[in-house]
Coordinates of C-alpha atoms in Angstrom, one line a residue:
Chain Q
M27 CA -11.5 -47.6 -2.4
A28 CA -13.3 -46.8 0.8
V29 CA -12.0 -48.4 4.0
A30 CA -14.4 -48.8 6.8
T31 CA -12.9 -48.2 10.2
H32 CA -14.4 -49.0 13.6
N33 CA -13.7 -46.9 16.5
P34 CA -14.0 -49.0 19.7
H35 CA -14.3 -45.8 21.8
P36 CA -16.8 -43.4 20.3
A37 CA -16.1 -39.8 21.3
T38 CA -18.5 -38.4 23.9
P39 CA -19.8 -34.8 23.5
D40 CA -17.3 -33.7 26.1
S41 CA -14.4 -35.2 24.3
Q42 CA -15.6 -33.8 21.0
F43 CA -15.6 -30.4 22.5
V44 CA -12.0 -30.9 23.8
I45 CA -10.9 -32.1 20.4
R46 CA -12.5 -29.0 18.8
I47 CA -10.8 -26.7 21.2
S48 CA -7.5 -28.4 20.7
E49 CA -7.9 -28.3 16.9
S50 CA -8.8 -24.6 17.0
W51 CA -5.9 -23.7 19.3
R52 CA -3.5 -25.7 17.1
S53 CA -4.8 -24.0 13.9
F54 CA -4.4 -20.6 15.5
K55 CA -1.0 -21.3 17.0
M56 CA 0.6 -22.8 13.9
A57 CA -0.9 -20.0 11.7
T58 CA 0.6 -17.4 14.0
W59 CA 4.0 -19.1 13.8
L60 CA 3.7 -19.4 10.0
G61 CA 2.6 -15.8 9.6
W62 CA 5.6 -14.6 11.7
Q63 CA 8.0 -16.6 9.6
I64 CA 6.5 -15.1 6.4
E65 CA 6.6 -11.6 7.7
S66 CA 10.1 -11.7 9.2
N67 CA 12.4 -14.3 7.7
W68 CA 12.9 -12.6 4.3
T69 CA 15.9 -10.7 5.6
D70 CA 18.2 -10.3 8.6
P71 CA 16.9 -8.9 11.9
F72 CA 18.6 -5.5 11.4
L73 CA 17.0 -4.8 8.0
F74 CA 13.7 -6.1 9.3
A75 CA 13.9 -3.7 12.3
V76 CA 14.7 -0.8 9.9
Y77 CA 11.8 -1.8 7.7
S78 CA 9.5 -2.0 10.7
I79 CA 10.6 1.5 11.9
V80 CA 11.1 3.5 8.7
K81 CA 7.8 2.9 7.0
P82 CA 5.4 3.9 9.8
L83 CA 7.6 6.9 10.8
A84 CA 7.7 8.1 7.2
G85 CA 3.9 7.9 7.0
A86 CA 3.5 9.8 10.2
S87 CA 6.1 12.4 9.2
I88 CA 4.1 13.4 6.1
L89 CA 1.3 14.5 8.4
V90 CA 3.7 16.1 10.8
V91 CA 5.3 18.2 8.1
M92 CA 1.9 19.1 6.6
Y93 CA 0.7 20.2 10.0
G94 CA 4.0 22.0 10.8
I95 CA 4.0 24.0 7.6
I96 CA 0.4 25.3 8.0
T97 CA 0.6 26.0 11.8
H98 CA 4.2 27.2 11.8
G99 CA 5.1 24.5 14.2
N100 CA 2.4 25.0 16.8
F101 CA 2.3 21.4 18.1
S102 CA 0.6 22.4 21.3
N103 CA -2.7 22.8 19.5
P104 CA -5.1 19.9 20.5
M105 CA -5.5 19.1 16.8
F106 CA -2.0 17.8 16.6
P107 CA -2.3 14.9 19.1
Y108 CA -5.7 14.2 17.5
I109 CA -4.1 13.7 14.1
Y110 CA -0.9 12.1 15.3
L111 CA -2.5 9.5 17.6
G112 CA -5.3 8.8 15.2
N113 CA -2.8 8.1 12.4
A114 CA -0.6 6.0 14.7
F115 CA -3.3 3.7 15.9
Y116 CA -4.8 3.5 12.5
I117 CA -1.7 1.3 11.6
Y118 CA -3.6 -1.5 13.4
V119 CA -6.5 -1.3 10.9
G120 CA -4.2 -1.9 7.9
A121 CA -2.2 -4.5 9.8
V122 CA -4.8 -6.6 11.5
M123 CA -7.8 -6.3 9.1
T124 CA -5.7 -6.6 5.9
G125 CA -3.4 -9.1 7.5
V126 CA -6.2 -11.6 7.9
S127 CA -7.7 -11.1 4.5
W128 CA -4.4 -11.0 2.7
A129 CA -3.6 -14.6 4.0
V130 CA -6.1 -15.8 1.4
V131 CA -4.3 -14.1 -1.4
D132 CA -0.9 -15.2 -0.2
D133 CA -1.9 -18.8 0.2
R134 CA -4.0 -19.2 -2.8
E135 CA -2.1 -17.1 -5.4
H136 CA 1.4 -16.8 -4.2
Y137 CA 2.3 -20.0 -2.3
K138 CA -0.5 -22.0 -3.8
T139 CA -1.1 -23.8 -0.5
L140 CA -4.7 -22.8 0.4
K141 CA -6.1 -26.0 -0.9
Y142 CA -3.7 -28.0 1.4
M143 CA -4.8 -25.9 4.3
Y144 CA -8.4 -26.8 3.5
I145 CA -7.7 -30.5 3.5
A146 CA -5.5 -30.3 6.7
P147 CA -7.1 -31.0 10.1
I148 CA -7.3 -27.3 10.9
R149 CA -10.1 -24.7 11.3
I150 CA -9.8 -22.3 8.4
P151 CA -11.2 -19.2 10.1
L152 CA -8.8 -19.6 13.1
Y153 CA -6.0 -20.3 10.7
L154 CA -6.7 -17.0 8.9
L155 CA -7.0 -15.2 12.2
G156 CA -3.7 -16.7 13.3
R157 CA -2.1 -15.4 10.1
G158 CA -3.2 -11.9 11.2
V159 CA -1.4 -12.2 14.5
A160 CA 2.0 -11.6 13.0
R161 CA 0.8 -8.4 11.4
F162 CA -0.6 -7.4 14.8
V163 CA 2.8 -7.9 16.3
T164 CA 4.7 -5.9 13.6
G165 CA 1.8 -3.3 13.7
S166 CA 2.2 -3.0 17.5
I167 CA 5.9 -2.3 17.1
A168 CA 5.1 0.4 14.5
V169 CA 2.4 1.9 16.7
F170 CA 4.7 2.0 19.8
I171 CA 7.6 3.6 17.9
T172 CA 5.3 6.1 16.2
V173 CA 3.7 7.1 19.5
M174 CA 7.1 7.3 21.3
A175 CA 8.5 9.5 18.6
G176 CA 5.6 11.8 19.0
V177 CA 6.0 12.0 22.8
L178 CA 9.8 12.4 22.7
F179 CA 10.2 14.7 19.7
L180 CA 6.9 16.4 19.0
H181 CA 5.5 17.1 22.4
V182 CA 2.4 14.9 22.1
P183 CA 1.0 15.4 25.6
L184 CA 0.9 11.8 26.7
D185 CA 1.6 11.6 30.4
P186 CA 1.9 8.0 31.5
L187 CA 0.7 8.9 35.0
Q188 CA -2.4 10.6 33.7
A189 CA -3.3 8.1 31.1
N190 CA -6.3 5.9 31.7
W191 CA -4.5 2.6 31.1
P192 CA -7.4 0.2 31.9
L193 CA -9.6 2.0 29.4
F194 CA -6.7 2.0 26.9
F195 CA -6.1 -1.7 27.1
L196 CA -9.8 -2.6 27.1
T197 CA -10.4 -0.5 24.1
L198 CA -7.3 -1.8 22.3
F199 CA -8.3 -5.4 23.0
L200 CA -11.9 -4.8 21.8
G201 CA -10.7 -3.0 18.7
V202 CA -8.2 -5.7 17.7
I203 CA -10.8 -8.4 18.0
M204 CA -13.2 -6.2 16.0
L205 CA -10.6 -5.6 13.3
A206 CA -9.7 -9.3 13.1
L207 CA -13.4 -10.2 12.5
M208 CA -13.7 -7.5 9.9
G209 CA -10.6 -9.0 8.3
L210 CA -12.4 -12.4 8.3
L211 CA -15.3 -10.8 6.5
L212 CA -12.9 -9.4 3.9
A213 CA -11.2 -12.8 3.7
G214 CA -14.6 -14.4 2.8
V215 CA -15.2 -11.8 0.1
T216 CA -11.6 -12.4 -1.1
L217 CA -12.3 -16.1 -1.6
L218 CA -14.9 -15.3 -4.2
I219 CA -13.0 -12.6 -6.1
V220 CA -10.7 -13.0 -9.1
R221 CA -7.8 -10.6 -9.7
H222 CA -8.8 -7.8 -7.4
E223 CA -8.4 -9.6 -4.1
G224 CA -5.4 -7.4 -3.2
F225 CA -7.4 -4.3 -3.6
I226 CA -10.2 -5.3 -1.2
G227 CA -8.3 -4.8 2.0
E228 CA -6.5 -1.7 0.8
A229 CA -9.7 -0.1 -0.4
T230 CA -11.6 -0.9 2.8
A231 CA -8.7 0.4 5.0
G232 CA -8.5 3.5 2.8
A233 CA -12.2 4.2 3.2
L234 CA -12.1 3.7 6.9
Y235 CA -9.2 6.1 7.1
I236 CA -11.5 8.8 5.7
F237 CA -14.7 7.8 7.4
S238 CA -13.4 7.0 10.9
G239 CA -12.0 10.5 11.5
A240 CA -8.6 9.0 11.9
V241 CA -6.7 12.2 11.0
F242 CA -9.4 14.8 11.0
P243 CA -12.6 15.3 13.0
L244 CA -15.7 13.9 11.3
D245 CA -17.1 17.5 11.2
V246 CA -14.7 18.2 8.3
L247 CA -16.6 15.6 6.1
P248 CA -19.6 16.8 4.2
A249 CA -22.7 16.5 6.3
W250 CA -24.3 13.8 4.1
L251 CA -21.2 11.6 4.6
R252 CA -20.9 11.9 8.3
P253 CA -23.5 9.1 9.1
V254 CA -21.1 6.6 7.4
G255 CA -18.5 7.6 9.9
F256 CA -20.9 7.3 12.9
A257 CA -21.8 3.8 11.7
M258 CA -18.1 2.6 11.8
P259 CA -16.8 1.0 15.0
T260 CA -13.3 2.4 14.2
T261 CA -14.6 5.9 14.8
Y262 CA -15.4 5.2 18.5
W263 CA -12.3 3.0 18.9
L264 CA -9.9 5.7 17.8
E265 CA -11.8 8.3 19.9
L266 CA -11.5 6.1 23.0
L267 CA -7.8 5.4 22.4
R268 CA -7.2 9.1 22.2
R269 CA -9.2 9.9 25.3
S270 CA -7.5 7.2 27.3
L271 CA -4.1 8.5 26.4
V272 CA -4.5 12.3 26.2
G273 CA -7.8 12.8 28.1
G274 CA -9.1 16.3 27.8
V275 CA -7.2 17.1 24.7
A276 CA -9.1 14.6 22.7
Q277 CA -12.4 15.6 24.2
A278 CA -11.9 19.2 22.9
F279 CA -13.4 18.2 19.5
P280 CA -17.2 18.6 19.2
T281 CA -17.9 15.5 17.1
L282 CA -18.2 13.0 20.0
S283 CA -17.8 15.3 23.0
G284 CA -21.4 14.7 24.0
F285 CA -20.6 11.0 24.8
S286 CA -19.0 9.8 28.0
N287 CA -16.3 7.2 27.8
L288 CA -18.7 4.6 29.0
Q289 CA -21.2 5.5 26.3
L290 CA -18.5 5.3 23.7
L291 CA -17.4 2.0 25.1
G292 CA -21.0 0.7 24.9
I293 CA -21.3 1.8 21.3
L294 CA -18.0 0.3 20.4
L295 CA -18.9 -3.0 22.0
G296 CA -22.3 -3.0 20.2
L297 CA -20.9 -2.2 16.8
S298 CA -18.0 -4.7 17.3
I299 CA -20.5 -7.5 18.1
L300 CA -22.5 -6.5 15.0
F301 CA -19.5 -6.4 12.7
G302 CA -18.1 -9.5 14.3
V303 CA -21.3 -11.5 13.8
L304 CA -21.5 -10.2 10.2
G305 CA -17.9 -11.1 9.7
V306 CA -18.4 -14.7 10.8
F307 CA -21.6 -15.1 8.8
V308 CA -20.2 -13.6 5.6
F309 CA -17.1 -15.7 5.9
R310 CA -19.1 -18.9 6.3
R311 CA -21.4 -18.1 3.4
C312 CA -18.5 -17.1 1.1
D313 CA -16.5 -20.2 2.2
W314 CA -19.5 -22.4 1.3
I315 CA -19.9 -20.7 -2.1
A316 CA -16.1 -21.0 -2.8
R317 CA -16.2 -24.7 -2.1
E318 CA -19.3 -25.2 -4.2
K319 CA -17.8 -23.4 -7.2
G320 CA -14.3 -24.9 -6.8
L321 CA -12.6 -21.5 -6.1
I322 CA -10.4 -22.7 -3.3
D323 CA -7.4 -23.6 -5.5
R324 CA -8.1 -21.1 -8.3
T325 CA -5.0 -19.0 -9.3
T326 CA -5.0 -16.1 -11.7
N327 CA -1.3 -15.2 -11.8
Y328 CA -2.3 -11.6 -11.2
Chain X
M20 CA -1.9 2.8 4.0
D21 CA -0.6 1.3 2.9
K22 CA -0.7 0.3 -1.1
A23 CA -1.4 -0.9 -0.2
D24 CA 0.0 -1.2 -2.4
R25 CA 0.6 -5.0 -3.1
R26 CA 0.1 -5.4 -6.8
P27 CA 1.9 -8.1 -8.7
Q28 CA 1.7 -6.7 -12.2
T29 CA 1.9 -9.8 -14.2
M30 CA -1.3 -9.6 -16.2
D31 CA 0.7 -8.5 -19.2
D32 CA 2.9 -11.5 -19.1
G33 CA 0.5 -13.8 -20.8
L34 CA -0.2 -11.2 -23.5
L35 CA 3.3 -11.1 -24.8
S36 CA 2.7 -14.1 -26.9
T37 CA 0.0 -12.2 -28.8
V38 CA 2.5 -9.9 -30.3
H39 CA 5.3 -12.4 -31.0
R40 CA 4.0 -13.5 -34.4
P41 CA 6.4 -15.0 -36.9
S42 CA 7.5 -12.3 -39.3
S43 CA 9.6 -12.3 -42.4
P44 CA 12.2 -11.1 -43.0
K45 CA 13.6 -11.5 -39.5
A46 CA 14.2 -8.2 -37.8
T47 CA 17.7 -7.4 -36.7
G48 CA 19.7 -4.4 -35.4
W49 CA 17.7 -1.3 -34.7
R50 CA 14.6 -2.7 -36.2
L51 CA 14.6 -5.6 -33.8
F52 CA 15.4 -3.1 -31.0
L53 CA 12.3 -1.0 -31.9
K54 CA 10.1 -4.0 -32.4
T55 CA 11.1 -5.3 -28.9
I56 CA 10.2 -2.0 -27.4
I57 CA 6.8 -1.9 -29.0
A58 CA 6.2 -5.6 -28.2
R59 CA 7.0 -5.0 -24.5
A60 CA 5.0 -1.8 -24.3
Y61 CA 2.0 -3.3 -26.0
P62 CA 0.6 -5.4 -23.1
R63 CA 1.0 -2.4 -20.8
V64 CA -0.8 0.0 -23.0
I65 CA -3.4 -2.2 -24.7
G66 CA -3.6 -5.2 -22.3
Q67 CA -4.3 -3.2 -19.2
Q68 CA -7.0 -1.2 -20.9
R69 CA -8.8 -4.4 -21.6
D70 CA -9.2 -5.0 -17.9
T71 CA -11.5 -2.1 -17.1
S72 CA -12.2 -3.1 -13.5
W73 CA -8.5 -3.1 -12.7
M74 CA -8.1 0.2 -14.4
L75 CA -11.0 1.6 -12.3
F76 CA -9.4 0.4 -9.1
D77 CA -6.0 1.9 -10.2
M78 CA -7.7 5.3 -10.8
L79 CA -9.9 5.4 -7.7
M80 CA -7.4 4.1 -5.1
P81 CA -5.1 7.1 -5.2
M82 CA -8.2 9.3 -4.6
G83 CA -8.5 7.9 -1.1
G84 CA -5.1 9.4 -0.1
V85 CA -5.9 12.6 -1.9
I86 CA -9.3 13.0 -0.1
A87 CA -7.7 12.2 3.3
Y88 CA -4.9 14.7 2.9
V89 CA -7.1 17.4 1.5
L90 CA -9.4 17.0 4.5
V91 CA -6.4 17.2 6.9
Y92 CA -5.4 20.5 5.3
R93 CA -9.0 21.8 5.5
A94 CA -9.1 20.7 9.2
I95 CA -6.0 22.7 10.0
G96 CA -7.1 25.7 8.0
A97 CA -4.5 25.5 5.2
P98 CA -4.7 28.0 2.2
E99 CA -6.6 26.5 -0.8
E100 CA -3.5 26.2 -3.0
Y101 CA -2.3 23.3 -0.7
V102 CA -5.4 21.4 -1.9
G103 CA -4.1 21.7 -5.4
F104 CA -0.6 20.6 -4.2
V105 CA -2.2 17.4 -2.8
V106 CA -4.2 16.7 -5.9
M107 CA -1.1 17.0 -8.0
G108 CA 0.9 14.9 -5.5
G109 CA -1.8 12.2 -5.5
A110 CA -1.8 12.0 -9.3
M111 CA 2.0 11.7 -9.3
T112 CA 1.9 8.8 -6.8
A113 CA 0.6 6.7 -9.7
F114 CA 4.0 7.2 -11.4
W115 CA 6.0 6.4 -8.4
L116 CA 3.9 3.2 -7.7
N117 CA 4.3 2.3 -11.3
I118 CA 8.1 2.7 -11.0
L119 CA 8.2 0.5 -7.9
W120 CA 5.8 -2.2 -8.8
S121 CA 5.9 -2.3 -12.6
M122 CA 9.5 -1.3 -13.3
S123 CA 11.8 -2.0 -10.3
S124 CA 10.1 -5.2 -9.2
Q125 CA 9.1 -6.3 -12.7
L126 CA 12.1 -8.5 -13.4
Y127 CA 11.5 -10.2 -10.1
W128 CA 7.9 -10.9 -11.1
E129 CA 9.2 -12.1 -14.5
K130 CA 11.5 -14.4 -12.7
E131 CA 8.6 -15.7 -10.5
T132 CA 6.5 -16.5 -13.6
G133 CA 9.4 -17.9 -15.6
N134 CA 9.5 -15.2 -18.3
L135 CA 12.9 -13.7 -17.3
A136 CA 14.8 -16.7 -18.6
L137 CA 12.9 -16.4 -21.9
Y138 CA 13.8 -12.7 -22.2
I139 CA 17.5 -13.5 -21.6
M140 CA 17.7 -16.4 -24.1
S141 CA 15.7 -14.5 -26.8
P142 CA 17.9 -12.8 -29.5
N143 CA 17.0 -9.2 -28.4
S144 CA 18.3 -6.6 -26.1
M145 CA 17.3 -6.5 -22.5
M146 CA 17.6 -2.7 -22.7
A147 CA 14.9 -2.7 -25.3
V148 CA 12.7 -4.8 -23.0
L149 CA 13.2 -2.3 -20.2
L150 CA 12.5 0.6 -22.5
G151 CA 9.3 -1.1 -23.7
M152 CA 8.3 -1.6 -20.1
A153 CA 9.0 2.1 -19.3
L154 CA 7.3 3.4 -22.4
G155 CA 4.2 1.3 -21.9
G156 CA 4.1 2.0 -18.1
M157 CA 4.5 5.7 -18.7
L158 CA 1.6 5.9 -21.2
A159 CA -0.7 3.8 -19.2
T160 CA 0.1 5.6 -15.9
T161 CA -0.3 9.1 -17.5
L162 CA -3.9 8.2 -18.3
R163 CA -4.5 7.2 -14.7
A164 CA -2.8 10.3 -13.3
L165 CA -4.9 12.4 -15.6
V166 CA -8.1 10.9 -14.2
V167 CA -6.9 11.5 -10.6
T168 CA -6.1 15.1 -11.5
I169 CA -9.4 15.7 -13.2
L170 CA -11.4 14.0 -10.4
G171 CA -9.5 15.8 -7.6
S172 CA -9.8 19.1 -9.4
L173 CA -13.6 18.7 -9.8
I174 CA -14.3 17.5 -6.3
F175 CA -12.1 20.1 -4.6
H176 CA -12.5 23.0 -7.1
V177 CA -8.8 23.4 -7.7
Q178 CA -7.9 26.5 -9.7
Y179 CA -5.0 26.4 -12.1
E180 CA -3.1 29.3 -13.7
V181 CA -0.6 27.9 -16.2
V182 CA 2.3 30.3 -16.7
S183 CA 3.8 28.4 -19.7
F184 CA 2.4 25.3 -21.4
L185 CA 5.7 24.7 -23.2
Q186 CA 7.7 24.7 -19.9
L187 CA 5.1 22.6 -18.3
F188 CA 5.2 20.0 -21.0
T189 CA 9.0 20.1 -21.0
V190 CA 9.2 19.6 -17.2
F191 CA 6.7 16.7 -17.3
L192 CA 8.5 15.0 -20.2
L193 CA 11.9 15.3 -18.6
A194 CA 10.6 14.2 -15.2
M195 CA 9.2 11.1 -16.9
V196 CA 12.3 10.3 -18.8
A197 CA 14.5 10.7 -15.7
L198 CA 12.0 8.8 -13.5
Y199 CA 11.6 5.8 -15.9
G200 CA 15.4 5.9 -16.5
M201 CA 15.7 5.5 -12.7
G202 CA 13.1 2.7 -12.9
M203 CA 15.2 0.9 -15.5
M204 CA 18.2 1.2 -13.3
L205 CA 16.4 -0.1 -10.3
A206 CA 15.0 -3.0 -12.3
S207 CA 18.5 -4.2 -13.0
L208 CA 19.3 -3.9 -9.3
F209 CA 16.2 -5.8 -8.3
L210 CA 17.3 -8.6 -10.7
L211 CA 19.4 -10.0 -7.9
L212 CA 16.7 -9.9 -5.3
G213 CA 14.5 -12.8 -4.2
R214 CA 11.3 -12.3 -2.2
E215 CA 12.8 -9.4 -0.4
A216 CA 12.1 -7.4 -3.6
W217 CA 8.4 -7.1 -2.6
H218 CA 9.4 -5.7 0.8
M219 CA 12.0 -3.3 -0.7
A220 CA 9.4 -1.9 -3.1
N221 CA 6.9 -1.6 -0.2
L222 CA 9.5 0.2 1.9
A223 CA 10.2 2.7 -0.8
Q224 CA 6.6 4.2 -0.8
E225 CA 6.0 6.4 2.2
P226 CA 9.6 7.6 2.7
I227 CA 9.6 8.8 -0.9
Y228 CA 6.2 10.5 -0.6
L229 CA 7.8 12.3 2.4
V230 CA 11.1 13.4 1.0
S231 CA 9.9 14.2 -2.5
G232 CA 7.1 16.5 -1.1
F233 CA 4.2 14.7 -2.7
Y234 CA 1.7 16.5 -0.4
F235 CA 3.6 19.7 0.5
P236 CA 6.2 22.0 -1.1
I237 CA 9.7 20.6 -0.9
K238 CA 10.9 24.1 0.1
S239 CA 9.6 23.3 3.6
F240 CA 12.7 21.1 4.1
P241 CA 16.1 22.5 4.9
F242 CA 18.1 23.2 1.7
W243 CA 20.4 20.2 1.8
V244 CA 17.5 17.8 2.6
A245 CA 15.6 19.1 -0.4
A246 CA 18.7 18.9 -2.5
A247 CA 19.3 15.3 -1.6
A248 CA 15.7 14.5 -2.3
S249 CA 16.1 15.9 -5.8
I250 CA 17.8 12.7 -6.8
I251 CA 14.3 11.4 -7.2
P252 CA 13.2 13.1 -10.5
L253 CA 9.6 13.5 -9.2
T254 CA 10.8 15.9 -6.5
L255 CA 12.0 18.6 -8.9
G256 CA 9.4 17.7 -11.5
M257 CA 6.5 18.3 -9.1
D258 CA 8.2 21.4 -7.7
A259 CA 8.5 22.9 -11.1
M260 CA 5.0 21.9 -12.2
R261 CA 3.5 23.5 -9.1
Q262 CA 5.4 26.7 -9.8
L263 CA 4.0 26.6 -13.3
V264 CA 0.3 25.9 -12.6
F265 CA -0.5 27.4 -9.2
P266 CA -0.6 31.2 -8.6
S267 CA 1.4 31.0 -5.4
G268 CA 3.6 28.2 -6.7
V269 CA 6.6 30.4 -7.4
S270 CA 6.8 31.7 -3.9
L271 CA 6.8 28.1 -2.6
G272 CA 9.3 26.7 -5.2
F273 CA 12.6 25.2 -4.2
L274 CA 14.7 26.3 -7.2
T275 CA 13.8 28.3 -10.4
V276 CA 12.0 26.3 -13.1
S277 CA 14.9 26.7 -15.6
T278 CA 17.4 25.4 -13.0
E279 CA 15.1 22.4 -12.3
I280 CA 14.7 21.7 -16.0
G281 CA 18.5 21.7 -16.3
I282 CA 18.9 19.3 -13.4
L283 CA 16.2 17.0 -14.8
L284 CA 18.0 16.9 -18.1
V285 CA 21.2 15.8 -16.4
L286 CA 19.3 13.2 -14.3
S287 CA 17.7 11.8 -17.4
A288 CA 21.0 11.2 -19.1
V289 CA 22.7 9.8 -15.9
F290 CA 19.9 7.4 -15.1
I291 CA 19.6 6.0 -18.7
V292 CA 23.3 5.5 -19.0
A293 CA 23.5 4.0 -15.5
A294 CA 20.6 1.7 -16.3
K295 CA 22.5 0.4 -19.4
L296 CA 25.7 -0.2 -17.5
L297 CA 24.1 -1.7 -14.5
L298 CA 21.8 -4.0 -16.5
A299 CA 24.8 -5.4 -18.4
H300 CA 26.7 -6.0 -15.1
M301 CA 23.7 -7.4 -13.2
E302 CA 22.7 -9.7 -16.0
K303 CA 26.2 -11.2 -16.0
L304 CA 26.2 -11.4 -12.2
A305 CA 22.8 -13.0 -12.1
I306 CA 23.8 -15.6 -14.8
R307 CA 27.0 -16.4 -13.0
E308 CA 25.3 -16.8 -9.6
G309 CA 22.4 -18.8 -11.2
R310 CA 19.7 -16.4 -10.0
L311 CA 17.8 -16.0 -13.2
T312 CA 15.5 -19.0 -12.6
E313 CA 15.5 -19.2 -8.8
S314 CA 12.2 -18.8 -7.1
R315 CA 12.5 -18.1 -3.4
R316 CA 9.0 -17.7 -2.3

């Protein structure tokens, strides 16, 4: 039975805007808190700390051992910081991008709460982005520990006094926003997929690992595959992060040496906007299709 | 990257009913034991092949890691045999992932979906259920590992020179028996875990890739580190197989192939016996503590 209500004080455009902002902020904030609880409260803080440290360090150590065996421990070669830092910052790609898209799988398949989120007074895209924040935090811890281990034990030539910190933080900020919006794109696709949703983020992160020159210069790729790498914003993002921290060492590789930092920043910004707009558009479209087809509360038990 | 690997392998759960047809006379004793093994292996071998897109993902995903590590080796000018090491390691990750997500964590997934209580109350042996899981997982994963090996070898032109097919087959078989015995043992340990099971399995990926030498010869580690890593059957299994199929494998081997076969034999026996003892103990403990039907999401 429908109940007609009469609002004696109709909202003005200004107040509607304030309500939208408030709703968006609330969605983001609560999703961040929820995401953090899911990520961290499955165990005690000690085990959580061990979990957060061991996994990224083991991943980095595989590359360190591989490099050490072949070069007989020549860690002063510019290739080493290239590989090490690229791998360390790549943790963000898996954490942020997959973190946002995985929230759909988690809520729809595991907790079976996605339908409740859709009927709650929240904004779904901001809710999903908020869920990615917890992964950003844990990812940041992993990146920090990995980089510090490299500096302290493996002579990664990172001099805090020489590093270009404004460029570093600006690049990091841009990159995280870009990754979050790419995550939103994947979240949209995930809404429409049955059974393979878990693979989408993993497959994309895996492909970007290869095509972004994270652990090897793009020149190592076959020539016909390199354009894919040049079209990815993560390529420029990782290059700028390396340059901001280890300067000339990173610029020793020919792939992007023809570009100045400002040019790279411009390309990163342009590609981030492109992928960001694409992410929002794809999510909105997929969200609409998912609602039309009744896919929001679908579970497959996979 | 993680794996990631986040793959709740419960697709076979619904298929179990397809093999539980009423039969007469009722099977008992060893016949029931064998029928249970086949019944539990069935969805893993047949059911998973029905989902071709899933199978495709499972085969192609490890290729990403293989390609990345091969290109790292090429970037730093590694000898070509290291490319072969990576291809073999990449193929063997399929087995380790299967152990983590479809053996160790399986009873946790079964608990989540409500099947575990049914297993316990049915008149068959849990050991047979675990053996069925292991047998099915081993066969299905071998197919995937084979595809990764073939693809990797074709893409990167890996050259093999097999010294002894008999030894190669023996090493592979023993490594699998020991590995899946270990998986059965871990499954009983995971029986007590709640949602931390997912994180524990996730945690055991990269560190094992590292210490077991999935992408480099284990001999590169100090002796005692390599010796400790040998508790994971894939460590010695891969080391021996590399010695048997790559020309320079012997010079990069940790122990002699015959010694590694002997150790794998011991590990196989130890893990299977330990799995049986632990399963009995953990099942009792889980029943006593009321954890068989809990669902802590």
